[in-house]
CSV table of C-alpha atoms in Angstrom, one decimal:
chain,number,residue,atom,x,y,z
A,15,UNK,CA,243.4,108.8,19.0
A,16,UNK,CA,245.9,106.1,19.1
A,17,UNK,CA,244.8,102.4,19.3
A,18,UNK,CA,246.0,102.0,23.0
A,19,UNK,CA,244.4,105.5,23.3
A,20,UNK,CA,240.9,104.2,22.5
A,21,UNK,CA,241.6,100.7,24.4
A,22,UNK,CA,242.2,102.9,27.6
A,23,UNK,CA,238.8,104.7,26.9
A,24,UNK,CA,236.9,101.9,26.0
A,25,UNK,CA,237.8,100.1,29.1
A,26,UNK,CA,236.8,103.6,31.3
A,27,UNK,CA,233.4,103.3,28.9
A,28,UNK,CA,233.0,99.8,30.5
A,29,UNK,CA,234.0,99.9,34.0
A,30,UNK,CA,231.6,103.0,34.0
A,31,UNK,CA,228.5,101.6,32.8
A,32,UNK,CA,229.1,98.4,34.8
A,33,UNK,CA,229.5,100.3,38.1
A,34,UNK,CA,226.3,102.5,37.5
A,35,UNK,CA,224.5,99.1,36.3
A,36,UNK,CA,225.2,97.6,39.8
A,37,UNK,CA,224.7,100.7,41.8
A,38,UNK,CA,221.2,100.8,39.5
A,39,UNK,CA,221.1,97.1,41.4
A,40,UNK,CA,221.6,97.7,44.7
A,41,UNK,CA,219.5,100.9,44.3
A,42,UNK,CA,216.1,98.4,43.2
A,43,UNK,CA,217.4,95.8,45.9
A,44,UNK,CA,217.0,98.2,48.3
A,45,UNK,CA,213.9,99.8,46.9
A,46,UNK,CA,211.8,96.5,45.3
A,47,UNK,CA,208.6,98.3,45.0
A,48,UNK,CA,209.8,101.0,43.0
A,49,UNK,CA,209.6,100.1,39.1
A,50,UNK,CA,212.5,101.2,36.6
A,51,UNK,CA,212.0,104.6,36.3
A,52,UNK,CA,211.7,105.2,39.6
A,53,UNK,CA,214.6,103.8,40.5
A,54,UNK,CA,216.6,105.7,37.9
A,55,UNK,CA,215.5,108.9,38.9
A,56,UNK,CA,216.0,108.3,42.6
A,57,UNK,CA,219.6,107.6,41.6
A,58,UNK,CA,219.6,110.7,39.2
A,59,UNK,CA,219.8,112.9,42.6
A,60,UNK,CA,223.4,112.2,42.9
A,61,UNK,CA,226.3,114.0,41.9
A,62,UNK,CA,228.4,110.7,41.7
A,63,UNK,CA,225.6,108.9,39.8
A,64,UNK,CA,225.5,112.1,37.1
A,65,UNK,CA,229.1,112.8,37.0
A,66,UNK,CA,230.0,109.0,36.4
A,67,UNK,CA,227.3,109.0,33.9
A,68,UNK,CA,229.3,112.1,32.4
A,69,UNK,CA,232.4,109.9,31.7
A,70,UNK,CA,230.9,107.0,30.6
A,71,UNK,CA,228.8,108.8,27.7
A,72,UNK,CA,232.2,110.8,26.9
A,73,UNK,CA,234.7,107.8,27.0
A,74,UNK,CA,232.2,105.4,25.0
A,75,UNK,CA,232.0,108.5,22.2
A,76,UNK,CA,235.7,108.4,22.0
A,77,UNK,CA,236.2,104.5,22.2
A,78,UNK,CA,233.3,104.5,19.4
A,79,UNK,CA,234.5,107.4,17.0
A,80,UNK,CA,238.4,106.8,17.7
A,81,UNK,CA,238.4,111.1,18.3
A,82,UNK,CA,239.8,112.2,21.6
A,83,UNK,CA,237.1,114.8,23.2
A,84,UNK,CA,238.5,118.9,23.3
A,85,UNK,CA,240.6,119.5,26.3
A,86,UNK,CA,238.2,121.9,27.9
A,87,UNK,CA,235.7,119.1,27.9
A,88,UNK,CA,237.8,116.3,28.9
A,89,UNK,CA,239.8,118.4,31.3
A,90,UNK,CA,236.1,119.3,33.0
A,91,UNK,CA,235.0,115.6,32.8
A,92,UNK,CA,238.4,114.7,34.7
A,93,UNK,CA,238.3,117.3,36.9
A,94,UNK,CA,234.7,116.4,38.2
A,95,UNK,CA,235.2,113.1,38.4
A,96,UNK,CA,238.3,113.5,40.9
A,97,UNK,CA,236.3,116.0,42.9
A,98,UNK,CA,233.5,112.9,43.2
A,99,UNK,CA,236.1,110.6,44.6
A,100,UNK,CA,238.1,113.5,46.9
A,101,UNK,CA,234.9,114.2,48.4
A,102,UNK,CA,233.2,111.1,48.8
A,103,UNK,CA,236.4,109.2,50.7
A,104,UNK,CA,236.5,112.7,52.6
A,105,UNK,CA,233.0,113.7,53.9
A,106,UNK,CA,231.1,110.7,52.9
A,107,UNK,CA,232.5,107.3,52.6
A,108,UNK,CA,230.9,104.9,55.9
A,109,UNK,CA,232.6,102.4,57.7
A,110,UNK,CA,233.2,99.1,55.5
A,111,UNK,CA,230.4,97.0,55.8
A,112,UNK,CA,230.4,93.8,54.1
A,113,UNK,CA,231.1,93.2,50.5
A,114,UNK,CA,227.6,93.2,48.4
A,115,UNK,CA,226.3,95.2,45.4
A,116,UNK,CA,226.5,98.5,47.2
A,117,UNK,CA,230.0,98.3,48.4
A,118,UNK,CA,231.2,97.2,44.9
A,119,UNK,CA,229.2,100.1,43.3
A,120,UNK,CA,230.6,102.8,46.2
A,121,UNK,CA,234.4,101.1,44.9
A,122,UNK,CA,233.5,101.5,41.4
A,123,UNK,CA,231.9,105.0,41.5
A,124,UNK,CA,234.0,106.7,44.0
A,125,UNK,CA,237.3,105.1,43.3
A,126,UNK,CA,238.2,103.3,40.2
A,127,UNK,CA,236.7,105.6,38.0
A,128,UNK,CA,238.3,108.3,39.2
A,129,UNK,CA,241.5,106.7,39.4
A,130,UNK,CA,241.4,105.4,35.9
A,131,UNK,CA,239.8,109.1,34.8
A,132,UNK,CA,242.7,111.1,36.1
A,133,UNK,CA,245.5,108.8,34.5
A,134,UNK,CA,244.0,109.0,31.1
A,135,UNK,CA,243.8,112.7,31.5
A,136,UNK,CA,248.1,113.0,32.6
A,137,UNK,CA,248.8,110.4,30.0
A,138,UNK,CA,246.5,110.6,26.7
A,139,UNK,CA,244.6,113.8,27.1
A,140,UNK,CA,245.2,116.9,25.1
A,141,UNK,CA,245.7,120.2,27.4
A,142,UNK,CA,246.5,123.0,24.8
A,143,UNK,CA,244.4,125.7,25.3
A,144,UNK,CA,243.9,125.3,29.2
A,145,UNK,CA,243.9,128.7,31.1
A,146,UNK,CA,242.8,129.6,34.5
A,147,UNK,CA,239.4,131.0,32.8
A,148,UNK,CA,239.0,127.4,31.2
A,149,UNK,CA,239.0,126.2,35.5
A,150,UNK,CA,236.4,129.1,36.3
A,151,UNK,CA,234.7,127.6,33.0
A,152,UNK,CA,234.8,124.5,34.8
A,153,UNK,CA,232.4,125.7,38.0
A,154,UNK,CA,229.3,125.5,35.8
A,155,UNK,CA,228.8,121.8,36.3
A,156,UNK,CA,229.0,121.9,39.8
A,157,UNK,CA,227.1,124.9,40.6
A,158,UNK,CA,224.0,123.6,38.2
A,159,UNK,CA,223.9,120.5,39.9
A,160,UNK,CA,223.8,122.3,43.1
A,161,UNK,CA,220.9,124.1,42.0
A,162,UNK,CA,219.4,120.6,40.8
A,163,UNK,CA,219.9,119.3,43.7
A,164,UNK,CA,218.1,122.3,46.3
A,165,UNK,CA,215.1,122.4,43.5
A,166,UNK,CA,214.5,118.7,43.4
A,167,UNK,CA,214.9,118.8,47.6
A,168,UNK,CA,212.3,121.7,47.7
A,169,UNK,CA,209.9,119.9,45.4
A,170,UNK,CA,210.5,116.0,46.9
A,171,UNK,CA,211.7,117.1,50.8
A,172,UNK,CA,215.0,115.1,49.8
A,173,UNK,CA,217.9,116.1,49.6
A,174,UNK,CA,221.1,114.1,48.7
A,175,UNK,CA,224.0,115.3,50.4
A,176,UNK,CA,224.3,117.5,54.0
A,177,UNK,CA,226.2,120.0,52.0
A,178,UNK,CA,222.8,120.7,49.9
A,179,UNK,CA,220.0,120.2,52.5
A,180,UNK,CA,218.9,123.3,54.7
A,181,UNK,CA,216.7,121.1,56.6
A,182,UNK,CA,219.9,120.2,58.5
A,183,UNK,CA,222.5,122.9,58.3
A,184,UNK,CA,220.3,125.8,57.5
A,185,UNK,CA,220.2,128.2,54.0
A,186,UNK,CA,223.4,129.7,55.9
A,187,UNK,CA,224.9,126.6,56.2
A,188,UNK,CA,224.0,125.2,52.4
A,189,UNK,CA,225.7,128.9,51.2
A,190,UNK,CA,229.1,128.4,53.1
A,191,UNK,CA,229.6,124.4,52.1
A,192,UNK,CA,228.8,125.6,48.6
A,193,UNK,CA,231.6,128.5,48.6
A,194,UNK,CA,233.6,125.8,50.0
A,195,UNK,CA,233.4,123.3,47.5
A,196,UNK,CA,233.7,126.2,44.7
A,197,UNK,CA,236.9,127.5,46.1
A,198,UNK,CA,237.7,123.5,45.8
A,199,UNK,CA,237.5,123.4,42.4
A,200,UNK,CA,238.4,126.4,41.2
A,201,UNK,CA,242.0,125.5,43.1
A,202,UNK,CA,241.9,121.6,41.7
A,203,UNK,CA,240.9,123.3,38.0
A,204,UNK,CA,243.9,125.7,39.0
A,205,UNK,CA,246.1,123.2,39.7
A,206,UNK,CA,244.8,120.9,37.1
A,207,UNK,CA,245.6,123.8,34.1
A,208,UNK,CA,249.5,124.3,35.8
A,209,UNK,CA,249.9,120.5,35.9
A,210,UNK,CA,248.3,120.7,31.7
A,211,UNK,CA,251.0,123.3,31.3
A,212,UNK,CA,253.8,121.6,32.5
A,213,UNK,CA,253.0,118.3,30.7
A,214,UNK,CA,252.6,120.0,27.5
């Protein structure tokens, strides 16, 4: 990696630990009774809490060991990430409200991480190797948290998103948001590998 290389991911590294370190926060603001552990594993229901943890364990290794990660790798860690913010500001984001530790978390998570995620990837990453297969490859994350997500619901009775909870919009309901966020990413991991082709 070059030196400004490893500066960019050491400042992703950062930002991404400090936004899941104020989200943690909010999280035991909200919840003062629960101790540590419980607080970490209430947050470890979320896709955006996971995926965010994703790139800040990746990005520290590189800013650490001065070795860029493979493309398939990276291009998956990019690709989630994006996905987070897409479908956060689309389907989840709530009205602004105020400006505490929750808000600057939801900014954090949702926005500058992805932002900053997505730019590294166009300007620094490699993308040899990157073929349509490599975007179907790419599906695995996403589906095994999905699967996470309806186990941890059935055992707990919560369930983090509407997309993953059949309480509200039925086993039917859970099926078609799921084929529609697969059909998401296989296009964005599409799109991503003809963009990796072009830049190369």
């Amino acid at each position: 990696m070059s030196q400004s290389a490893r500066v960019f991911a050491a400042v992703i590294a950062l930002l991404s630990f400090v936004a899941l370190g104020v989200q943690f926060a909010a999280t035991a603001q909200a919840h003062p009774d629960d101790s540590a552990f419980e607080t970490a594993w209430r947050l470890a229901r979320f896709f955006t809490i996971l995926t965010n943890l994703l790139v800040a364990v990746t990005f520290l290794r590189m800013a650490s060991s001065g070795r860029m990660a493979g493309p398939a790798w990276l291009g998956g860690v990019t690709l989630w990430i994006a996905i987070t913010g897409v479908v956060y500001h689309l389907l989840l984001a709530n009205p602004w409200d105020g400006f505490g530790l929750s808000e600057i978390a939801d900014f954090g998570l949702h926005t500058v991480t992805p932002i900053l995620v997505v730019l590294f990837w166009l300007v620094t990453a490699p993308k040899h190797g990157l073929r349509f297969t490599t975007a179907l490859g790419w599906l695995l994350w996403p589906l095994a948290y999905v699967a996470y997500a309806l186990l941890r619901g059935q055992l707990e009775g919560i369930y983090p998103y509407f997309f993953v909870d059949p309480t509200r919009i039925g086993w039917g309901g859970v099926l078609r948001w799921s084929g529609i966020l697969c059909a998401g990413f296989t296009a964005a991991g599409g799109l991503q590998v003809g963009i990796a082709r072009l830049l190369r």
